Every structure is written in structure tokens, then in C-alpha cells.
Amino acid sequence: MMKYVHFTTLQAVAGLSIEELNAIPPGFSNSIGMLLAHIAALDRLYQRLSFRDRGFDDQEWQEYSGPISLGEGERVRGLPLKHYLNELTAARADTLARHDDAWLASNLRVPGFESPNHHWA
């Protein structure tokens, strides 16, 4: 399922220009670029929570706080599609290289959530 979602996401954004990635459609709060950055940043956060049993350190939080908060921190803008694709691919590859389906089904400790598993994350 993770591979399918990754594939369909990449398919949906194929060929988008920087202007298209930056555009915020009427009635929406975020651009496509911001949403792509958000997905990659959450992948990185869940990796730290589940692989290392920790959140972000201060330097990592500086890098990822904007995308995680969907722009309540620094907004992501002006980056080419290749940047987002590299981030998404690298984050997902790190997860898939480290763990199998049994690990994905095991519980994850997330404050405020009732025993979600790694697959949920």
C-alpha cells in the first residue's frame, strides 16, 4: 500500500512547474509543493519516533517545522519538482529498507494516540 500511494502521488504531480507547485487554489490553505513537503517531513518525523524512539532535535525541527505545520512555520516555496520527489523517495526508501511487514504491524508510542502501529504512521 505504501508503494502504491507513493506511485500514485508521483504520477499525480509529474511534470508540474515551480509556479504550479507554489499555487494555492481558491478555498485551499496550501500549495501542492507544501503538501509534498509535508508528506516527506512527516515520514522523517515518524522515522525518528519509531526507529530512534525520539522526535526531532533543534536543528531537525528548524528544517522540518514549516512542512510539518503546513506553513505555520516557514512556508515551502520556489522549489522544483525534483526537490520534492527526491525528498519523498529518500524518506520512503529509508522506511522500506529498514523494516518488514511484521515491524509495520507492531505498536508505536505516539503521545495523544491510542497505540497506533507503524503501518498507520
GROMACS .gro file of N, CA, C and O in nm:
model
  484
    1MET      N    1   0.082  -0.119   0.000
    1MET     CA    2   0.000   0.000   0.000
    1MET      C    3   0.087   0.126   0.000
    1MET      O    4   0.057   0.223  -0.068
    2MET      N    5   0.195   0.121   0.079
    2MET     CA    6   0.285   0.237   0.085
    2MET      C    7   0.346   0.265  -0.053
    2MET      O    8   0.358   0.380  -0.095
    3LYS      N    9   0.382   0.159  -0.122
    3LYS     CA   10   0.440   0.175  -0.255
    3LYS      C   11   0.336   0.229  -0.354
    3LYS      O   12   0.367   0.311  -0.439
    4TYR      N   13   0.212   0.183  -0.341
    4TYR     CA   14   0.106   0.229  -0.431
    4TYR      C   15   0.077   0.378  -0.409
    4TYR      O   16   0.066   0.454  -0.506
    5VAL      N   17   0.066   0.420  -0.285
    5VAL     CA   18   0.041   0.562  -0.255
    5VAL      C   19   0.156   0.648  -0.308
    5VAL      O   20   0.134   0.753  -0.367
    6HIS      N   21   0.278   0.600  -0.288
    6HIS     CA   22   0.394   0.673  -0.339
    6HIS      C   23   0.386   0.685  -0.491
    6HIS      O   24   0.403   0.794  -0.547
    7PHE      N   25   0.356   0.575  -0.557
    7PHE     CA   26   0.346   0.573  -0.703
    7PHE      C   27   0.238   0.669  -0.754
    7PHE      O   28   0.261   0.749  -0.844
    8THR      N   29   0.120   0.663  -0.695
    8THR     CA   30   0.010   0.749  -0.743
    8THR      C   31   0.035   0.896  -0.712
    8THR      O   32  -0.005   0.983  -0.788
    9THR      N   33   0.103   0.925  -0.602
    9THR     CA   34   0.139   1.063  -0.571
    9THR      C   35   0.236   1.117  -0.676
    9THR      O   36   0.216   1.226  -0.729
   10LEU      N   37   0.340   1.039  -0.707
   10LEU     CA   38   0.436   1.082  -0.808
   10LEU      C   39   0.370   1.098  -0.944
   10LEU      O   40   0.399   1.192  -1.018
   11GLN      N   41   0.278   1.010  -0.975
   11GLN     CA   42   0.205   1.016  -1.102
   11GLN      C   43   0.121   1.144  -1.109
   11GLN      O   44   0.115   1.210  -1.213
   12ALA      N   45   0.058   1.182  -0.999
   12ALA     CA   46  -0.031   1.298  -0.997
   12ALA      C   47   0.044   1.430  -1.014
   12ALA      O   48  -0.013   1.527  -1.064
   13VAL      N   49   0.171   1.435  -0.973
   13VAL     CA   50   0.245   1.561  -0.980
   13VAL      C   51   0.345   1.567  -1.095
   13VAL      O   52   0.412   1.670  -1.112
   14ALA      N   53   0.353   1.462  -1.172
   14ALA     CA   54   0.453   1.455  -1.280
   14ALA      C   55   0.444   1.577  -1.371
   14ALA      O   56   0.336   1.617  -1.414
   15GLY      N   57   0.558   1.639  -1.394
   15GLY     CA   58   0.566   1.750  -1.488
   15GLY      C   59   0.523   1.886  -1.436
   15GLY      O   60   0.522   1.982  -1.513
   16LEU      N   61   0.487   1.900  -1.309
   16LEU     CA   62   0.443   2.030  -1.258
   16LEU      C   63   0.559   2.128  -1.252
   16LEU      O   64   0.671   2.094  -1.214
   17SER      N   65   0.531   2.251  -1.287
   17SER     CA   66   0.631   2.359  -1.283
   17SER      C   67   0.639   2.416  -1.140
   17SER      O   68   0.552   2.389  -1.056
   18ILE      N   69   0.740   2.497  -1.117
   18ILE     CA   70   0.752   2.564  -0.987
   18ILE      C   71   0.628   2.648  -0.960
   18ILE      O   72   0.575   2.648  -0.848
   19GLU      N   73   0.580   2.718  -1.061
   19GLU     CA   74   0.460   2.802  -1.043
   19GLU      C   75   0.339   2.717  -1.004
   19GLU      O   76   0.260   2.757  -0.918
   20GLU      N   77   0.324   2.603  -1.067
   20GLU     CA   78   0.212   2.514  -1.034
   20GLU      C   79   0.228   2.457  -0.894
   20GLU      O   80   0.130   2.444  -0.819
   21LEU      N   81   0.350   2.425  -0.855
   21LEU     CA   82   0.376   2.372  -0.720
   21LEU      C   83   0.352   2.478  -0.613
   21LEU      O   84   0.311   2.446  -0.502
   22ASN      N   85   0.374   2.607  -0.645
   22ASN     CA   86   0.356   2.716  -0.550
   22ASN      C   87   0.212   2.765  -0.540
   22ASN      O   88   0.174   2.828  -0.442
   23ALA      N   89   0.132   2.742  -0.643
   23ALA     CA   90  -0.004   2.797  -0.648
   23ALA      C   91  -0.092   2.739  -0.537
   23ALA      O   92  -0.085   2.621  -0.505
   24ILE      N   93  -0.172   2.826  -0.479
   24ILE     CA   94  -0.270   2.784  -0.378
   24ILE      C   95  -0.408   2.807  -0.438
   24ILE      O   96  -0.449   2.922  -0.457
   25PRO      N   97  -0.480   2.699  -0.468
   25PRO     CA   98  -0.612   2.715  -0.530
   25PRO      C   99  -0.709   2.787  -0.437
   25PRO      O  100  -0.699   2.776  -0.314
   26PRO      N  101  -0.805   2.861  -0.493
   26PRO     CA  102  -0.906   2.927  -0.411
   26PRO      C  103  -0.976   2.826  -0.319
   26PRO      O  104  -1.010   2.716  -0.361
   27GLY      N  105  -0.990   2.864  -0.196
   27GLY     CA  106  -1.057   2.777  -0.099
   27GLY      C  107  -0.966   2.677  -0.031
   27GLY      O  108  -1.010   2.600   0.054
   28PHE      N  109  -0.837   2.676  -0.065
   28PHE     CA  110  -0.741   2.585  -0.004
   28PHE      C  111  -0.638   2.664   0.074
   28PHE      O  112  -0.616   2.783   0.050
   29SER      N  113  -0.571   2.598   0.167
   29SER     CA  114  -0.472   2.665   0.252
   29SER      C  115  -0.329   2.643   0.207
   29SER      O  116  -0.240   2.714   0.251
   30ASN      N  117  -0.307   2.539   0.125
   30ASN     CA  118  -0.170   2.503   0.092
   30ASN      C  119  -0.153   2.472  -0.056
   30ASN      O  120  -0.246   2.431  -0.124
   31SER      N  121  -0.030   2.486  -0.098
   31SER     CA  122   0.007   2.453  -0.235
   31SER      C  123   0.039   2.304  -0.245
   31SER      O  124   0.057   2.236  -0.144
   32ILE      N  125   0.050   2.256  -0.367
   32ILE     CA  126   0.089   2.117  -0.389
   32ILE      C  127   0.231   2.096  -0.335
   32ILE      O  128   0.259   1.996  -0.269
   33GLY      N  129   0.320   2.191  -0.358
   33GLY     CA  130   0.457   2.181  -0.307
   33GLY      C  131   0.459   2.168  -0.156
   33GLY      O  132   0.534   2.088  -0.100
   34MET      N  133   0.378   2.248  -0.089
   34MET     CA  134   0.372   2.243   0.057
   34MET      C  135   0.323   2.106   0.104
   34MET      O  136   0.376   2.049   0.199
   35LEU      N  137   0.222   2.052   0.036
   35LEU     CA  138   0.170   1.921   0.074
   35LEU      C  139   0.273   1.811   0.050
   35LEU      O  140   0.286   1.718   0.131
   36LEU      N  141   0.349   1.820  -0.058
   36LEU     CA  142   0.454   1.721  -0.084
   36LEU      C  143   0.562   1.730   0.024
   36LEU      O  144   0.610   1.627   0.075
   37ALA      N  145   0.601   1.852   0.060
   37ALA     CA  146   0.700   1.871   0.167
   37ALA      C  147   0.646   1.817   0.300
   37ALA      O  148   0.721   1.758   0.378
   38HIS      N  149   0.517   1.835   0.324
   38HIS     CA  150   0.452   1.785   0.446
   38HIS      C  151   0.460   1.633   0.454
   38HIS      O  152   0.496   1.577   0.558
   39ILE      N  153   0.431   1.566   0.345
   39ILE     CA  154   0.437   1.419   0.342
   39ILE      C  155   0.578   1.371   0.375
   39ILE      O  156   0.596   1.282   0.459
   40ALA      N  157   0.678   1.427   0.311
   40ALA     CA  158   0.816   1.386   0.334
   40ALA      C  159   0.860   1.417   0.477
   40ALA      O  160   0.926   1.335   0.542
   41ALA      N  161   0.822   1.534   0.529
   41ALA     CA  162   0.860   1.571   0.666
   41ALA      C  163   0.795   1.479   0.769
   41ALA      O  164   0.859   1.440   0.867
   42LEU      N  165   0.669   1.443   0.748
   42LEU     CA  166   0.604   1.350   0.840
   42LEU      C  167   0.668   1.213   0.834
   42LEU      O  168   0.683   1.146   0.937
   43ASP      N  169   0.708   1.168   0.716
   43ASP     CA  170   0.781   1.043   0.704
   43ASP      C  171   0.906   1.049   0.791
   43ASP      O  172   0.937   0.955   0.865
   44ARG      N  173   0.979   1.159   0.783
   44ARG     CA  174   1.102   1.174   0.862
   44ARG      C  175   1.073   1.179   1.012
   44ARG      O  176   1.145   1.121   1.092
   45LEU      N  177   0.965   1.247   1.051
   45LEU     CA  178   0.930   1.252   1.192
   45LEU      C  179   0.893   1.113   1.244
   45LEU      O  180   0.941   1.070   1.348
   46TYR      N  181   0.809   1.041   1.171
   46TYR     CA  182   0.772   0.906   1.214
   46TYR      C  183   0.892   0.813   1.219
   46TYR      O  184   0.901   0.726   1.305
   47GLN      N  185   0.989   0.833   1.129
   47GLN     CA  186   1.111   0.752   1.134
   47GLN      C  187   1.185   0.776   1.265
   47GLN      O  188   1.231   0.680   1.329
   48ARG      N  189   1.195   0.899   1.305
   48ARG     CA  190   1.265   0.928   1.430
   48ARG      C  191   1.189   0.873   1.549
   48ARG      O  192   1.248   0.818   1.642
   49LEU      N  193   1.057   0.888   1.549
   49LEU     CA  194   0.976   0.835   1.659
   49LEU      C  195   0.984   0.684   1.666
   49LEU      O  196   0.993   0.626   1.774
   50SER      N  197   0.982   0.619   1.551
   50SER     CA  198   0.976   0.473   1.553
   50SER      C  199   1.111   0.404   1.543
   50SER      O  200   1.133   0.302   1.606
   51PHE      N  201   1.206   0.458   1.468
   51PHE     CA  202   1.337   0.394   1.454
   51PHE      C  203   1.428   0.428   1.571
   51PHE      O  204   1.511   0.350   1.612
   52ARG      N  205   1.415   0.551   1.622
   52ARG     CA  206   1.509   0.601   1.722
   52ARG      C  207   1.442   0.636   1.855
   52ARG      O  208   1.508   0.683   1.946
   53ASP      N  209   1.310   0.619   1.862
   53ASP     CA  210   1.233   0.648   1.983
   53ASP      C  211   1.257   0.791   2.031
   53ASP      O  212   1.276   0.817   2.149
   54ARG      N  213   1.259   0.886   1.935
   54ARG     CA  214   1.277   1.027   1.968
   54ARG      C  215   1.212   1.112   1.860
   54ARG      O  216   1.186   1.065   1.751
   55GLY      N  217   1.189   1.237   1.892
   55GLY     CA  218   1.140   1.332   1.792
   55GLY      C  219   1.258   1.400   1.724
   55GLY      O  220   1.368   1.346   1.720
   56PHE      N  221   1.236   1.519   1.676
   56PHE     CA  222   1.341   1.596   1.610
   56PHE      C  223   1.426   1.670   1.713
   56PHE      O  224   1.373   1.721   1.811
   57ASP      N  225   1.556   1.680   1.686
   57ASP     CA  226   1.638   1.769   1.766
   57ASP      C  227   1.615   1.911   1.714
   57ASP      O  228   1.541   1.932   1.617
   58ASP      N  229   1.678   2.010   1.775
   58ASP     CA  230   1.653   2.150   1.739
   58ASP      C  231   1.686   2.179   1.592
   58ASP      O  232   1.611   2.249   1.524
   59GLN      N  233   1.798   2.127   1.543
   59GLN     CA  234   1.837   2.151   1.404
   59GLN      C  235   1.737   2.087   1.307
   59GLN      O  236   1.698   2.148   1.208
   60GLU      N  237   1.695   1.964   1.336
   60GLU     CA  238   1.597   1.897   1.251
   60GLU      C  239   1.463   1.971   1.254
   60GLU      O  240   1.397   1.984   1.152
   61TRP      N  241   1.425   2.019   1.373
   61TRP     CA  242   1.298   2.092   1.384
   61TRP      C  243   1.301   2.219   1.299
   61TRP      O  244   1.203   2.253   1.235
   62GLN      N  245   1.415   2.286   1.295
   62GLN     CA  246   1.429   2.405   1.210
   62GLN      C  247   1.400   2.369   1.064
   62GLN      O  248   1.334   2.443   0.993
   63GLU      N  249   1.452   2.255   1.020
   63GLU     CA  250   1.435   2.213   0.881
   63GLU      C  251   1.293   2.169   0.849
   63GLU      O  252   1.243   2.197   0.741
   64TYR      N  253   1.228   2.101   0.942
   64TYR     CA  254   1.101   2.037   0.912
   64TYR      C  255   0.977   2.102   0.974
   64TYR      O  256   0.865   2.061   0.943
   65SER      N  257   0.992   2.201   1.059
   65SER     CA  258   0.875   2.257   1.129
   65SER      C  259   0.775   2.323   1.034
   65SER      O  260   0.654   2.310   1.053
   66GLY      N  261   0.822   2.393   0.932
   66GLY     CA  262   0.730   2.454   0.835
   66GLY      C  263   0.645   2.351   0.763
   66GLY      O  264   0.522   2.359   0.764
   67PRO      N  265   0.709   2.250   0.700
   67PRO     CA  266   0.630   2.147   0.632
   67PRO      C  267   0.539   2.068   0.726
   67PRO      O  268   0.426   2.036   0.689
   68ILE      N  269   0.585   2.037   0.847
   68ILE     CA  270   0.502   1.959   0.938
   68ILE      C  271   0.378   2.039   0.978
   68ILE      O  272   0.268   1.986   0.984
   69SER      N  273   0.397   2.167   1.004
   69SER     CA  274   0.285   2.251   1.048
   69SER      C  275   0.202   2.303   0.932
   69SER      O  276   0.109   2.379   0.953
   70LEU      N  277   0.236   2.261   0.810
   70LEU     CA  278   0.170   2.310   0.689
   70LEU      C  279   0.176   2.462   0.679
   70LEU      O  280   0.080   2.530   0.648
   71GLY      N  281   0.294   2.513   0.711
   71GLY     CA  282   0.318   2.654   0.689
   71GLY      C  283   0.297   2.745   0.806
   71GLY      O  284   0.314   2.866   0.793
   72GLU      N  285   0.262   2.691   0.923
   72GLU     CA  286   0.254   2.780   1.039
   72GLU      C  287   0.394   2.825   1.077
   72GLU      O  288   0.412   2.929   1.137
   73GLY      N  289   0.494   2.743   1.039
   73GLY     CA  290   0.634   2.785   1.047
   73GLY      C  291   0.668   2.846   0.912
   73GLY      O  292   0.585   2.911   0.849
   74GLU      N  293   0.786   2.820   0.863
   74GLU     CA  294   0.827   2.875   0.733
   74GLU      C  295   0.760   2.797   0.620
   74GLU      O  296   0.762   2.675   0.615
   75ARG      N  297   0.700   2.869   0.525
   75ARG     CA  298   0.635   2.807   0.410
   75ARG      C  299   0.740   2.758   0.311
   75ARG      O  300   0.842   2.822   0.292
   76VAL      N  301   0.709   2.647   0.248
   76VAL     CA  302   0.795   2.592   0.144
   76VAL      C  303   0.747   2.649   0.011
   76VAL      O  304   0.630   2.635  -0.025
   77ARG      N  305   0.839   2.715  -0.062
   77ARG     CA  306   0.803   2.778  -0.190
   77ARG      C  307   0.926   2.783  -0.280
   77ARG      O  308   1.038   2.786  -0.234
   78GLY      N  309   0.900   2.787  -0.409
   78GLY     CA  310   1.005   2.814  -0.505
   78GLY      C  311   1.097   2.698  -0.538
   78GLY      O  312   1.201   2.719  -0.598
   79LEU      N  313   1.061   2.579  -0.498
   79LEU     CA  314   1.147   2.464  -0.524
   79LEU      C  315   1.096   2.385  -0.644
   79LEU      O  316   0.975   2.371  -0.664
   80PRO      N  317   1.187   2.329  -0.722
   80PRO     CA  318   1.144   2.250  -0.838
   80PRO      C  319   1.089   2.115  -0.795
   80PRO      O  320   1.119   2.065  -0.685
   81LEU      N  321   1.012   2.055  -0.882
   81LEU     CA  322   0.952   1.924  -0.855
   81LEU      C  323   1.057   1.822  -0.814
   81LEU      O  324   1.034   1.741  -0.724
   82LYS      N  325   1.172   1.826  -0.878
   82LYS     CA  326   1.278   1.728  -0.849
   82LYS      C  327   1.315   1.730  -0.701
   82LYS      O  328   1.342   1.626  -0.641
   83HIS      N  329   1.316   1.847  -0.638
   83HIS     CA  330   1.347   1.855  -0.495
   83HIS      C  331   1.246   1.774  -0.413
   83HIS      O  332   1.284   1.695  -0.327
   84TYR      N  333   1.119   1.796  -0.438
   84TYR     CA  334   1.015   1.725  -0.363
   84TYR      C  335   1.021   1.574  -0.390
   84TYR      O  336   1.007   1.494  -0.297
   85LEU      N  337   1.042   1.537  -0.515
   85LEU     CA  338   1.049   1.395  -0.549
   85LEU      C  339   1.167   1.328  -0.482
   85LEU      O  340   1.154   1.214  -0.432
   86ASN      N  341   1.280   1.396  -0.477
   86ASN     CA  342   1.397   1.340  -0.408
   86ASN      C  343   1.369   1.320  -0.260
   86ASN      O  344   1.406   1.218  -0.202
   87GLU      N  345   1.306   1.420  -0.198
   87GLU     CA  346   1.273   1.409  -0.055
   87GLU      C  347   1.175   1.294  -0.028
   87GLU      O  348   1.195   1.216   0.065
   88LEU      N  349   1.071   1.286  -0.107
   88LEU     CA  350   0.971   1.179  -0.089
   88LEU      C  351   1.033   1.041  -0.109
   88LEU      O  352   1.010   0.949  -0.030
   89THR      N  353   1.112   1.027  -0.213
   89THR     CA  354   1.172   0.898  -0.245
   89THR      C  355   1.273   0.856  -0.140
   89THR      O  356   1.275   0.741  -0.097
   90ALA      N  357   1.357   0.949  -0.095
   90ALA     CA  358   1.457   0.916   0.006
   90ALA      C  359   1.392   0.878   0.139
   90ALA      O  360   1.433   0.781   0.203
   91ALA      N  361   1.291   0.953   0.179
   91ALA     CA  362   1.224   0.923   0.306
   91ALA      C  363   1.156   0.787   0.301
   91ALA      O  364   1.170   0.706   0.392
   92ARG      N  365   1.085   0.759   0.194
   92ARG     CA  366   1.016   0.631   0.183
   92ARG      C  367   1.113   0.513   0.172
   92ARG      O  368   1.094   0.409   0.232
   93ALA      N  369   1.221   0.531   0.098
   93ALA     CA  370   1.321   0.425   0.082
   93ALA      C  371   1.383   0.390   0.216
   93ALA      O  372   1.408   0.272   0.245
   94ASP      N  373   1.405   0.490   0.300
   94ASP     CA  374   1.463   0.466   0.433
   94ASP      C  375   1.369   0.379   0.516
   94ASP      O  376   1.413   0.286   0.584
   95THR      N  377   1.241   0.405   0.511
   95THR     CA  378   1.144   0.324   0.585
   95THR      C  379   1.140   0.181   0.531
   95THR      O  380   1.148   0.085   0.607
   96LEU      N  381   1.129   0.167   0.401
   96LEU     CA  382   1.115   0.033   0.343
   96LEU      C  383   1.242  -0.051   0.357
   96LEU      O  384   1.234  -0.173   0.368
   97ALA      N  385   1.357   0.012   0.359
   97ALA     CA  386   1.483  -0.062   0.370
   97ALA      C  387   1.506  -0.116   0.510
   97ALA      O  388   1.577  -0.215   0.529
   98ARG      N  389   1.446  -0.056   0.608
   98ARG     CA  390   1.474  -0.092   0.747
   98ARG      C  391   1.380  -0.197   0.806
   98ARG      O  392   1.418  -0.262   0.902
   99HIS      N  393   1.260  -0.209   0.753
   99HIS     CA  394   1.160  -0.288   0.826
   99HIS      C  395   1.071  -0.370   0.734
   99HIS      O  396   1.046  -0.333   0.620
  100ASP      N  397   1.020  -0.478   0.791
  100ASP     CA  398   0.932  -0.567   0.718
  100ASP      C  399   0.788  -0.549   0.765
  100ASP      O  400   0.758  -0.465   0.850
  101ASP      N  401   0.698  -0.630   0.711
  101ASP     CA  402   0.556  -0.618   0.745
  101ASP      C  403   0.527  -0.644   0.892
  101ASP      O  404   0.439  -0.581   0.950
  102ALA      N  405   0.601  -0.736   0.955
  102ALA     CA  406   0.579  -0.764   1.098
  102ALA      C  407   0.610  -0.640   1.182
  102ALA      O  408   0.536  -0.606   1.275
  103TRP      N  409   0.718  -0.571   1.149
  103TRP     CA  410   0.751  -0.449   1.221
  103TRP      C  411   0.644  -0.343   1.198
  103TRP      O  412   0.603  -0.273   1.291
  104LEU      N  413   0.598  -0.329   1.074
  104LEU     CA  414   0.496  -0.231   1.044
  104LEU      C  415   0.368  -0.254   1.124
  104LEU      O  416   0.298  -0.160   1.159
  105ALA      N  417   0.339  -0.381   1.158
  105ALA     CA  418   0.218  -0.415   1.233
  105ALA      C  419   0.236  -0.396   1.384
  105ALA      O  420   0.137  -0.397   1.458
  106SER      N  421   0.359  -0.376   1.432
  106SER     CA  422   0.382  -0.359   1.576
  106SER      C  423   0.343  -0.219   1.621
  106SER      O  424   0.337  -0.125   1.542
  107ASN      N  425   0.315  -0.206   1.752
  107ASN     CA  426   0.267  -0.078   1.806
  107ASN      C  427   0.376   0.027   1.813
  107ASN      O  428   0.493  -0.002   1.831
  108LEU      N  429   0.333   0.150   1.802
  108LEU     CA  430   0.419   0.268   1.808
  108LEU      C  431   0.369   0.357   1.921
  108LEU      O  432   0.248   0.373   1.938
  109ARG      N  433   0.460   0.411   1.998
  109ARG     CA  434   0.420   0.503   2.106
  109ARG      C  435   0.414   0.644   2.050
  109ARG      O  436   0.516   0.701   2.012
  110VAL      N  437   0.295   0.699   2.043
  110VAL     CA  438   0.275   0.835   1.996
  110VAL      C  439   0.189   0.907   2.100
  110VAL      O  440   0.075   0.866   2.123
  111PRO      N  441   0.243   1.012   2.163
  111PRO     CA  442   0.164   1.085   2.262
  111PRO      C  443   0.031   1.133   2.203
  111PRO      O  444   0.026   1.187   2.093
  112GLY      N  445  -0.076   1.108   2.276
  112GLY     CA  446  -0.208   1.153   2.233
  112GLY      C  447  -0.282   1.055   2.143
  112GLY      O  448  -0.395   1.083   2.103
  113PHE      N  449  -0.219   0.943   2.110
  113PHE     CA  450  -0.284   0.843   2.025
  113PHE      C  451  -0.287   0.710   2.098
  113PHE      O  452  -0.194   0.675   2.169
  114GLU      N  453  -0.391   0.634   2.077
  114GLU     CA  454  -0.411   0.506   2.144
  114GLU      C  455  -0.345   0.393   2.064
  114GLU      O  456  -0.406   0.335   1.975
  115SER      N  457  -0.222   0.364   2.091
  115SER     CA  458  -0.148   0.251   2.035
  115SER      C  459  -0.158   0.234   1.883
  115SER      O  460  -0.195   0.127   1.835
  116PRO      N  461  -0.124   0.335   1.805
  116PRO     CA  462  -0.122   0.313   1.661
  116PRO      C  463  -0.004   0.223   1.624
  116PRO      O  464   0.093   0.215   1.700
  117ASN      N  465  -0.014   0.156   1.511
  117ASN     CA  466   0.101   0.075   1.469
  117ASN      C  467   0.186   0.153   1.369
  117ASN      O  468   0.149   0.261   1.324
  118HIS      N  469   0.301   0.097   1.338
  118HIS     CA  470   0.393   0.164   1.247
  118HIS      C  471   0.333   0.179   1.107
  118HIS      O  472   0.364   0.274   1.036
  119HIS      N  473   0.249   0.088   1.068
  119HIS     CA  474   0.185   0.095   0.938
  119HIS      C  475   0.095   0.220   0.930
  119HIS      O  476   0.092   0.289   0.830
  120TRP      N  477   0.024   0.246   1.038
  120TRP     CA  478  -0.059   0.367   1.045
  120TRP      C  479   0.028   0.491   1.022
  120TRP      O  480  -0.006   0.581   0.946
  121ALA      N  481   0.143   0.493   1.091
  121ALA     CA  482   0.234   0.607   1.079
  121ALA      C  483   0.290   0.617   0.938
  121ALA      O  484   0.304   0.723   0.884
   0.00000   0.00000   0.00000
